[in-house]
């Protein structure tokens, strides 16, 4: 059994991330991580006619790039696991249509990349696949249309609101390769402390992030300083403050090693994004573009990647429901870890 | 490697379905399978105030029943994998909230139960879990609201339209138990032959079903008469006719062993459901209620369960897009099969 404690697994033969790619839109291309992305599109429609088609094209291009960088033909991909924010996962489904590969659609809102990496690594370590693509995408304009207001209204945003990233991150996970390795994963439950403000999703998601991080360290008996970086995605700056407090109550002090993808992708001073970036594509692009390059270059050795998702819909919020949230923790390491069996 | 051919896997130690449950609404309780369901609710709101809350309550009750029938406490469930049709998987997410178990949200429209069974069996056979719940739900009123017209309009339905089942099927998949066993699975790609009529989803999904069935038999080198029953879900009667033709073109003749869950759940003469039943909960409830009981009683030995999904959204259809579809084939057998290694 590879299951540990309440909610965690360690991989017997940790799969490698053989190749990864991140493509983003114009605003993300003006941010501090621009140089790490494979491509910055200056056309937010990605050559298409609608926001939804744009997201699918962004998704298609990013997966194609990741698979090419992994040195594989598309036919070598046994499964694609992908998620996004649009109703009925349209971004992923229309984007993956041309690949003709076995496909699993995931829904975990902005935690989607964590689900894809976890399930993808399980499929490989379980012997069911040699190569799998995990992908997550989001598009600012499609997300505003789906969850908030038509852009044409020019609605003012509250300070705690986040800015949905136009971006996609894809990772080719493989039984072959020499790292970065996916070594362990902790899968979150649905956590709902009763928060109702959809303009403060960081507050809704912070308890889910705290829960899964605490379980990860507890289940695997890890020291607080085991990871170089613990990166949630995407709580934004207000959610991040709450998370620090929630973790401290449980004796988990991570100091500067705790960060958030939504705080990294934009320049808070210059880009007017309020709480920071969000959206399935935010942490996926920051992982695929920034963190994996830092691990490959040797600047970082051990990353705990913790995508978080706010799992409400417009309808449930209109009905007075609270915002359920989740988070998934995925350990990504440059070398095979000592804790693996 | 447990991967075979293009898209199939065989399980090394086929997991058992330790317990299963099906709960349905009033209309399904008037159909020919009524006696096989664990509960027929005569209140289509399941005691709640909205259709969405009703679906979540239906989902919660069904999972609770299945886990109880498996003889397990909820804490013994390592993962819940669940999907539905509502925007952002609200039916599943709000329903699973109280269980506090690690949760993976799936989106494959009406193919969701196939995804859950496949991934669930992989998680167990891969050594990552001991017990997993796979679940799929749908609610007629919530689906009409999400995809079609407000019920209050009394809109007339076209003859090829299907009737979304108010129902839920849950299966507890386990490393323990003595069957029925999940022995093999073939995962579908996204197939889109350009069909645009959302009132004829059977036509959109039949090519995906034909594709995955042909791959299943090809990948695993099975004789045409290997299975007692091949049950798609849910093409309805028009989609079923197309599927027979598409399979015959590939030399696959199944005769009476080929059926469709959407054709079984209602009485076509008496219940005015046009093409038949549909919705994630249709094939899930027919599997959990009807087929698994037939296998347990010895009346049926080998079932190929093939849930199919139409993967469009209202927005993509309004934008003139076609309907992408998928299907997943899951082999469920009373005894450990000779073809397993």
XYZ file of N, CA and C in Angstrom, chain B residues 108-224:
351
model
N -17.460 14.473 -17.312
C -17.533 13.746 -18.569
C -18.979 13.680 -19.011
N -19.786 14.647 -18.551
C -21.243 14.614 -18.771
C -21.722 13.211 -18.383
N -22.560 12.600 -19.210
C -23.180 11.328 -18.809
C -22.206 10.155 -18.823
N -20.951 10.401 -19.200
C -19.943 9.340 -19.120
C -19.269 9.314 -17.751
N -19.698 10.181 -16.834
C -18.995 10.362 -15.556
C -18.812 9.056 -14.786
N -19.847 8.201 -14.771
C -19.720 6.971 -13.989
C -18.621 6.070 -14.563
N -18.432 6.105 -15.862
C -17.349 5.330 -16.483
C -15.987 5.847 -16.057
N -15.866 7.167 -15.964
C -14.609 7.753 -15.515
C -14.331 7.376 -14.066
N -15.356 7.474 -13.230
C -15.183 7.172 -11.807
C -14.804 5.719 -11.572
N -15.469 4.811 -12.285
C -15.155 3.382 -12.127
C -13.743 3.085 -12.617
N -13.367 3.683 -13.749
C -12.030 3.441 -14.312
C -10.946 3.979 -13.391
N -11.054 5.258 -13.041
C -10.024 5.863 -12.183
C -10.037 5.216 -10.800
N -11.223 4.930 -10.283
C -11.318 4.297 -8.967
C -10.617 2.949 -8.948
N -10.869 2.148 -9.976
C -10.226 0.831 -10.050
C -8.715 0.973 -10.218
N -8.282 1.999 -10.967
C -6.842 2.227 -11.132
C -6.209 2.606 -9.793
N -6.883 3.454 -9.030
C -6.331 3.874 -7.735
C -6.171 2.671 -6.801
N -7.115 1.738 -6.872
C -7.036 0.570 -5.995
C -6.005 -0.432 -6.506
N -6.090 -0.783 -7.780
C -5.139 -1.752 -8.328
C -3.716 -1.193 -8.316
N -3.593 0.141 -8.337
C -2.274 0.772 -8.277
C -1.709 0.842 -6.870
N -2.518 0.471 -5.877
C -2.023 0.452 -4.500
C -2.193 1.759 -3.750
N -2.982 2.685 -4.301
C -3.119 4.004 -3.676
C -4.318 4.112 -2.745
N -5.186 3.115 -2.792
C -6.399 3.183 -1.986
C -6.888 1.778 -1.702
N -7.642 1.660 -0.623
C -8.263 0.376 -0.315
C -9.735 0.396 -0.731
N -10.384 1.539 -0.513
C -11.799 1.687 -0.862
C -12.038 3.056 -1.491
N -12.782 3.059 -2.560
C -13.062 4.283 -3.303
C -14.547 4.292 -3.659
N -15.165 5.456 -3.629
C -16.547 5.571 -4.124
C -16.534 6.237 -5.492
N -17.208 5.619 -6.463
C -17.470 6.270 -7.754
C -18.953 6.615 -7.784
N -19.260 7.821 -8.197
C -20.651 8.277 -8.146
C -20.991 9.183 -9.330
N -22.232 9.095 -9.780
C -22.723 10.049 -10.782
C -24.195 10.323 -10.523
N -24.564 11.585 -10.691
C -25.934 12.005 -10.390
C -26.475 12.928 -11.471
N -27.777 12.966 -11.582
C -28.429 13.989 -12.407
C -29.831 14.215 -11.867
N -30.401 15.360 -12.222
C -31.739 15.717 -11.774
C -32.449 16.360 -12.954
N -33.606 15.828 -13.307
C -34.318 16.313 -14.484
C -34.478 17.835 -14.468
N -34.934 18.370 -13.369
C -35.266 19.799 -13.331
C -34.006 20.670 -13.389
N -32.945 20.233 -12.689
C -31.689 20.972 -12.730
C -31.055 20.938 -14.108
N -31.157 19.800 -14.790
C -30.574 19.666 -16.121
C -31.344 20.499 -17.144
N -32.681 20.493 -17.036
C -33.482 21.323 -17.951
C -33.104 22.789 -17.786
N -32.961 23.204 -16.534
C -32.603 24.601 -16.237
C -31.211 24.937 -16.783
N -30.277 23.985 -16.634
C -28.897 24.236 -17.051
C -28.761 24.240 -18.570
N -29.427 23.290 -19.233
C -29.149 23.083 -20.656
C -30.262 23.495 -21.606
N -31.524 23.545 -21.105
C -32.631 23.733 -22.043
C -33.465 24.961 -21.686
N -34.685 24.758 -21.238
C -35.587 25.868 -20.968
C -36.107 25.761 -19.531
N -36.521 26.894 -18.949
C -37.178 26.786 -17.637
C -38.408 25.889 -17.775
N -38.608 24.999 -16.825
C -39.739 24.062 -16.881
C -41.068 24.796 -17.005
N -41.139 25.993 -16.385
C -42.391 26.739 -16.355
C -42.883 27.105 -17.750
N -41.970 27.120 -18.739
C -42.381 27.461 -20.101
C -43.200 26.348 -20.751
N -43.054 25.132 -20.253
C -43.778 24.012 -20.852
C -43.399 23.772 -22.305
N -42.118 23.957 -22.620
C -41.649 23.832 -23.998
C -41.879 22.415 -24.538
N -42.308 22.337 -25.793
C -42.525 21.032 -26.419
C -41.175 20.406 -26.767
N -41.089 19.086 -26.645
C -39.829 18.390 -26.881
C -39.857 17.735 -28.256
N -38.706 17.706 -28.922
C -38.633 17.021 -30.218
C -38.567 15.513 -29.969
N -38.958 14.705 -30.971
C -38.993 13.244 -30.778
C -37.633 12.632 -30.440
N -36.544 13.269 -30.888
C -35.217 12.693 -30.625
C -34.649 13.135 -29.272
N -35.353 14.033 -28.577
C -34.857 14.498 -27.275
C -34.971 13.381 -26.241
N -34.065 13.419 -25.278
C -34.111 12.426 -24.203
C -34.605 13.109 -22.921
N -34.881 12.296 -21.919
C -35.429 12.775 -20.654
C -34.376 12.542 -19.575
N -33.868 13.628 -18.997
C -32.812 13.474 -17.995
C -33.360 12.776 -16.748
N -32.699 11.717 -16.368
C -33.104 10.943 -15.200
C -32.806 11.707 -13.909
N -33.760 11.700 -12.995
C -33.483 12.129 -11.629
C -33.024 10.878 -10.895
N -31.735 10.782 -10.702
C -31.224 9.559 -10.098
C -29.747 9.648 -9.802
N -29.289 8.707 -9.024
C -27.887 8.653 -8.641
C -27.497 7.187 -8.469
N -26.317 6.856 -8.932
C -25.754 5.535 -8.706
C -24.388 5.686 -8.071
N -24.152 4.924 -7.007
C -22.862 4.962 -6.318
C -22.324 3.546 -6.193
N -21.037 3.388 -6.394
C -20.392 2.084 -6.248
C -19.187 2.222 -5.344
N -19.083 1.336 -4.366
C -17.901 1.284 -3.508
C -16.961 0.239 -4.096
N -15.840 0.721 -4.624
C -14.856 -0.163 -5.252
C -13.789 -0.459 -4.211
N -13.387 -1.726 -4.137
C -12.523 -2.098 -3.018
C -11.450 -3.108 -3.416
N -10.341 -3.044 -2.696
C -9.289 -4.054 -2.873
C -9.728 -5.383 -2.270
N -10.751 -5.330 -1.427
C -11.284 -6.538 -0.792
C -12.590 -6.938 -1.488
N -13.109 -8.091 -1.118
C -14.387 -8.504 -1.696
C -14.225 -9.614 -2.709
N -15.358 -10.173 -3.072
C -15.352 -11.310 -3.993
C -16.206 -11.011 -5.223
N -16.021 -9.826 -5.764
C -16.741 -9.432 -6.953
C -18.047 -8.772 -6.624
N -18.773 -8.302 -7.634
C -18.390 -8.260 -9.042
C -17.070 -7.496 -9.232
N -16.246 -8.009 -10.130
C -14.917 -7.445 -10.351
C -14.890 -6.458 -11.518
N -14.140 -5.393 -11.340
C -13.816 -4.524 -12.485
C -12.527 -5.080 -13.066
N -12.623 -5.634 -14.272
C -11.488 -6.392 -14.803
C -10.678 -5.639 -15.843
N -11.314 -4.735 -16.570
C -10.619 -4.022 -17.642
C -11.359 -2.730 -17.939
N -10.673 -1.807 -18.594
C -11.322 -0.541 -18.937
C -10.675 0.055 -20.176
N -11.502 0.646 -21.006
C -11.009 1.358 -22.182
C -11.513 2.798 -22.087
N -10.576 3.741 -22.170
C -10.924 5.145 -21.962
C -11.058 5.854 -23.298
N -12.175 6.529 -23.477
C -12.459 7.176 -24.750
C -11.727 8.486 -24.946
N -11.454 8.787 -26.208
C -11.000 10.118 -26.595
C -12.237 10.974 -26.846
N -12.026 12.204 -27.256
C -13.148 13.074 -27.609
C -13.413 12.905 -29.097
N -14.628 12.510 -29.417
C -15.012 12.214 -30.803
C -16.073 13.232 -31.213
N -15.888 13.868 -32.338
C -16.827 14.903 -32.778
C -16.974 14.801 -34.287
N -18.112 14.265 -34.732
C -18.337 14.124 -36.173
C -19.140 15.301 -36.731
N -19.324 16.340 -35.934
C -19.939 17.556 -36.470
C -21.425 17.700 -36.224
N -21.998 16.852 -35.367
C -23.422 16.955 -35.057
C -23.657 18.212 -34.202
N -24.733 18.942 -34.521
C -24.997 20.202 -33.807
C -26.336 20.238 -33.094
N -27.166 19.218 -33.251
C -28.528 19.268 -32.717
C -28.554 18.780 -31.267
N -28.705 19.722 -30.335
C -28.686 19.341 -28.914
C -29.933 18.557 -28.513
N -30.912 18.488 -29.399
C -32.068 17.639 -29.126
C -31.909 16.250 -29.718
N -30.688 15.938 -30.147
C -30.411 14.582 -30.626
C -29.017 14.186 -30.167
N -28.861 14.094 -28.881
C -27.536 13.796 -28.326
C -27.122 12.357 -28.607
N -28.089 11.485 -28.807
C -27.764 10.106 -29.169
C -26.927 10.052 -30.435
N -27.276 10.891 -31.399
C -26.524 10.921 -32.660
C -25.114 11.450 -32.445
N -24.965 12.397 -31.523
C -23.629 12.946 -31.246
C -22.754 11.918 -30.531
N -23.378 11.094 -29.670
C -22.599 10.183 -28.823
C -22.360 8.808 -29.441
N -23.210 8.397 -30.389
C -23.069 7.051 -30.955
C -21.676 6.806 -31.553
N -21.099 7.767 -32.281
C -19.750 7.514 -32.825
C -18.703 7.328 -31.724
N -18.844 8.038 -30.614
C -17.895 7.878 -29.502
C -18.050 6.498 -28.875
N -19.304 6.044 -28.758
C -19.539 4.710 -28.199
C -18.970 3.636 -29.130
N -19.204 3.789 -30.428
C -18.678 2.809 -31.398
C -17.155 2.765 -31.329
N -16.555 3.939 -31.228
C -15.097 4.040 -31.195
C -14.520 3.304 -29.988
N -15.091 3.537 -28.801
C -14.503 2.945 -27.597
C -14.808 1.445 -27.521
N -15.963 1.033 -28.007
C -16.278 -0.407 -28.009
C -15.341 -1.138 -28.969
N -15.145 -0.571 -30.152
C -14.238 -1.207 -31.124
C -12.824 -1.292 -30.556
N -12.379 -0.228 -29.900
C -11.034 -0.254 -29.311
C -10.950 -1.290 -28.195
N -12.004 -1.381 -27.382
C -12.004 -2.349 -26.278
C -11.824 -3.768 -26.813
N -12.626 -4.131 -27.795
C -12.532 -5.492 -28.351
C -11.207 -5.703 -29.082
N -10.725 -4.672 -29.760
C -9.456 -4.784 -30.484
C -8.264 -4.850 -29.542
N -8.213 -3.911 -28.603
C -7.072 -3.843 -27.678
C -6.920 -5.138 -26.881
N -8.049 -5.718 -26.484
C -8.004 -6.880 -25.594
C -8.242 -8.196 -26.339
N -8.343 -8.106 -27.673
C -8.532 -9.317 -28.513
C -9.681 -10.190 -28.005
N -10.834 -9.584 -27.821
C -11.989 -10.325 -27.310
C -12.891 -10.776 -28.452
N -13.492 -11.942 -28.294
C -14.490 -12.412 -29.265
C -15.762 -11.583 -29.104
N -16.515 -11.453 -30.191
C -17.738 -10.630 -30.171
C -18.739 -11.077 -29.101
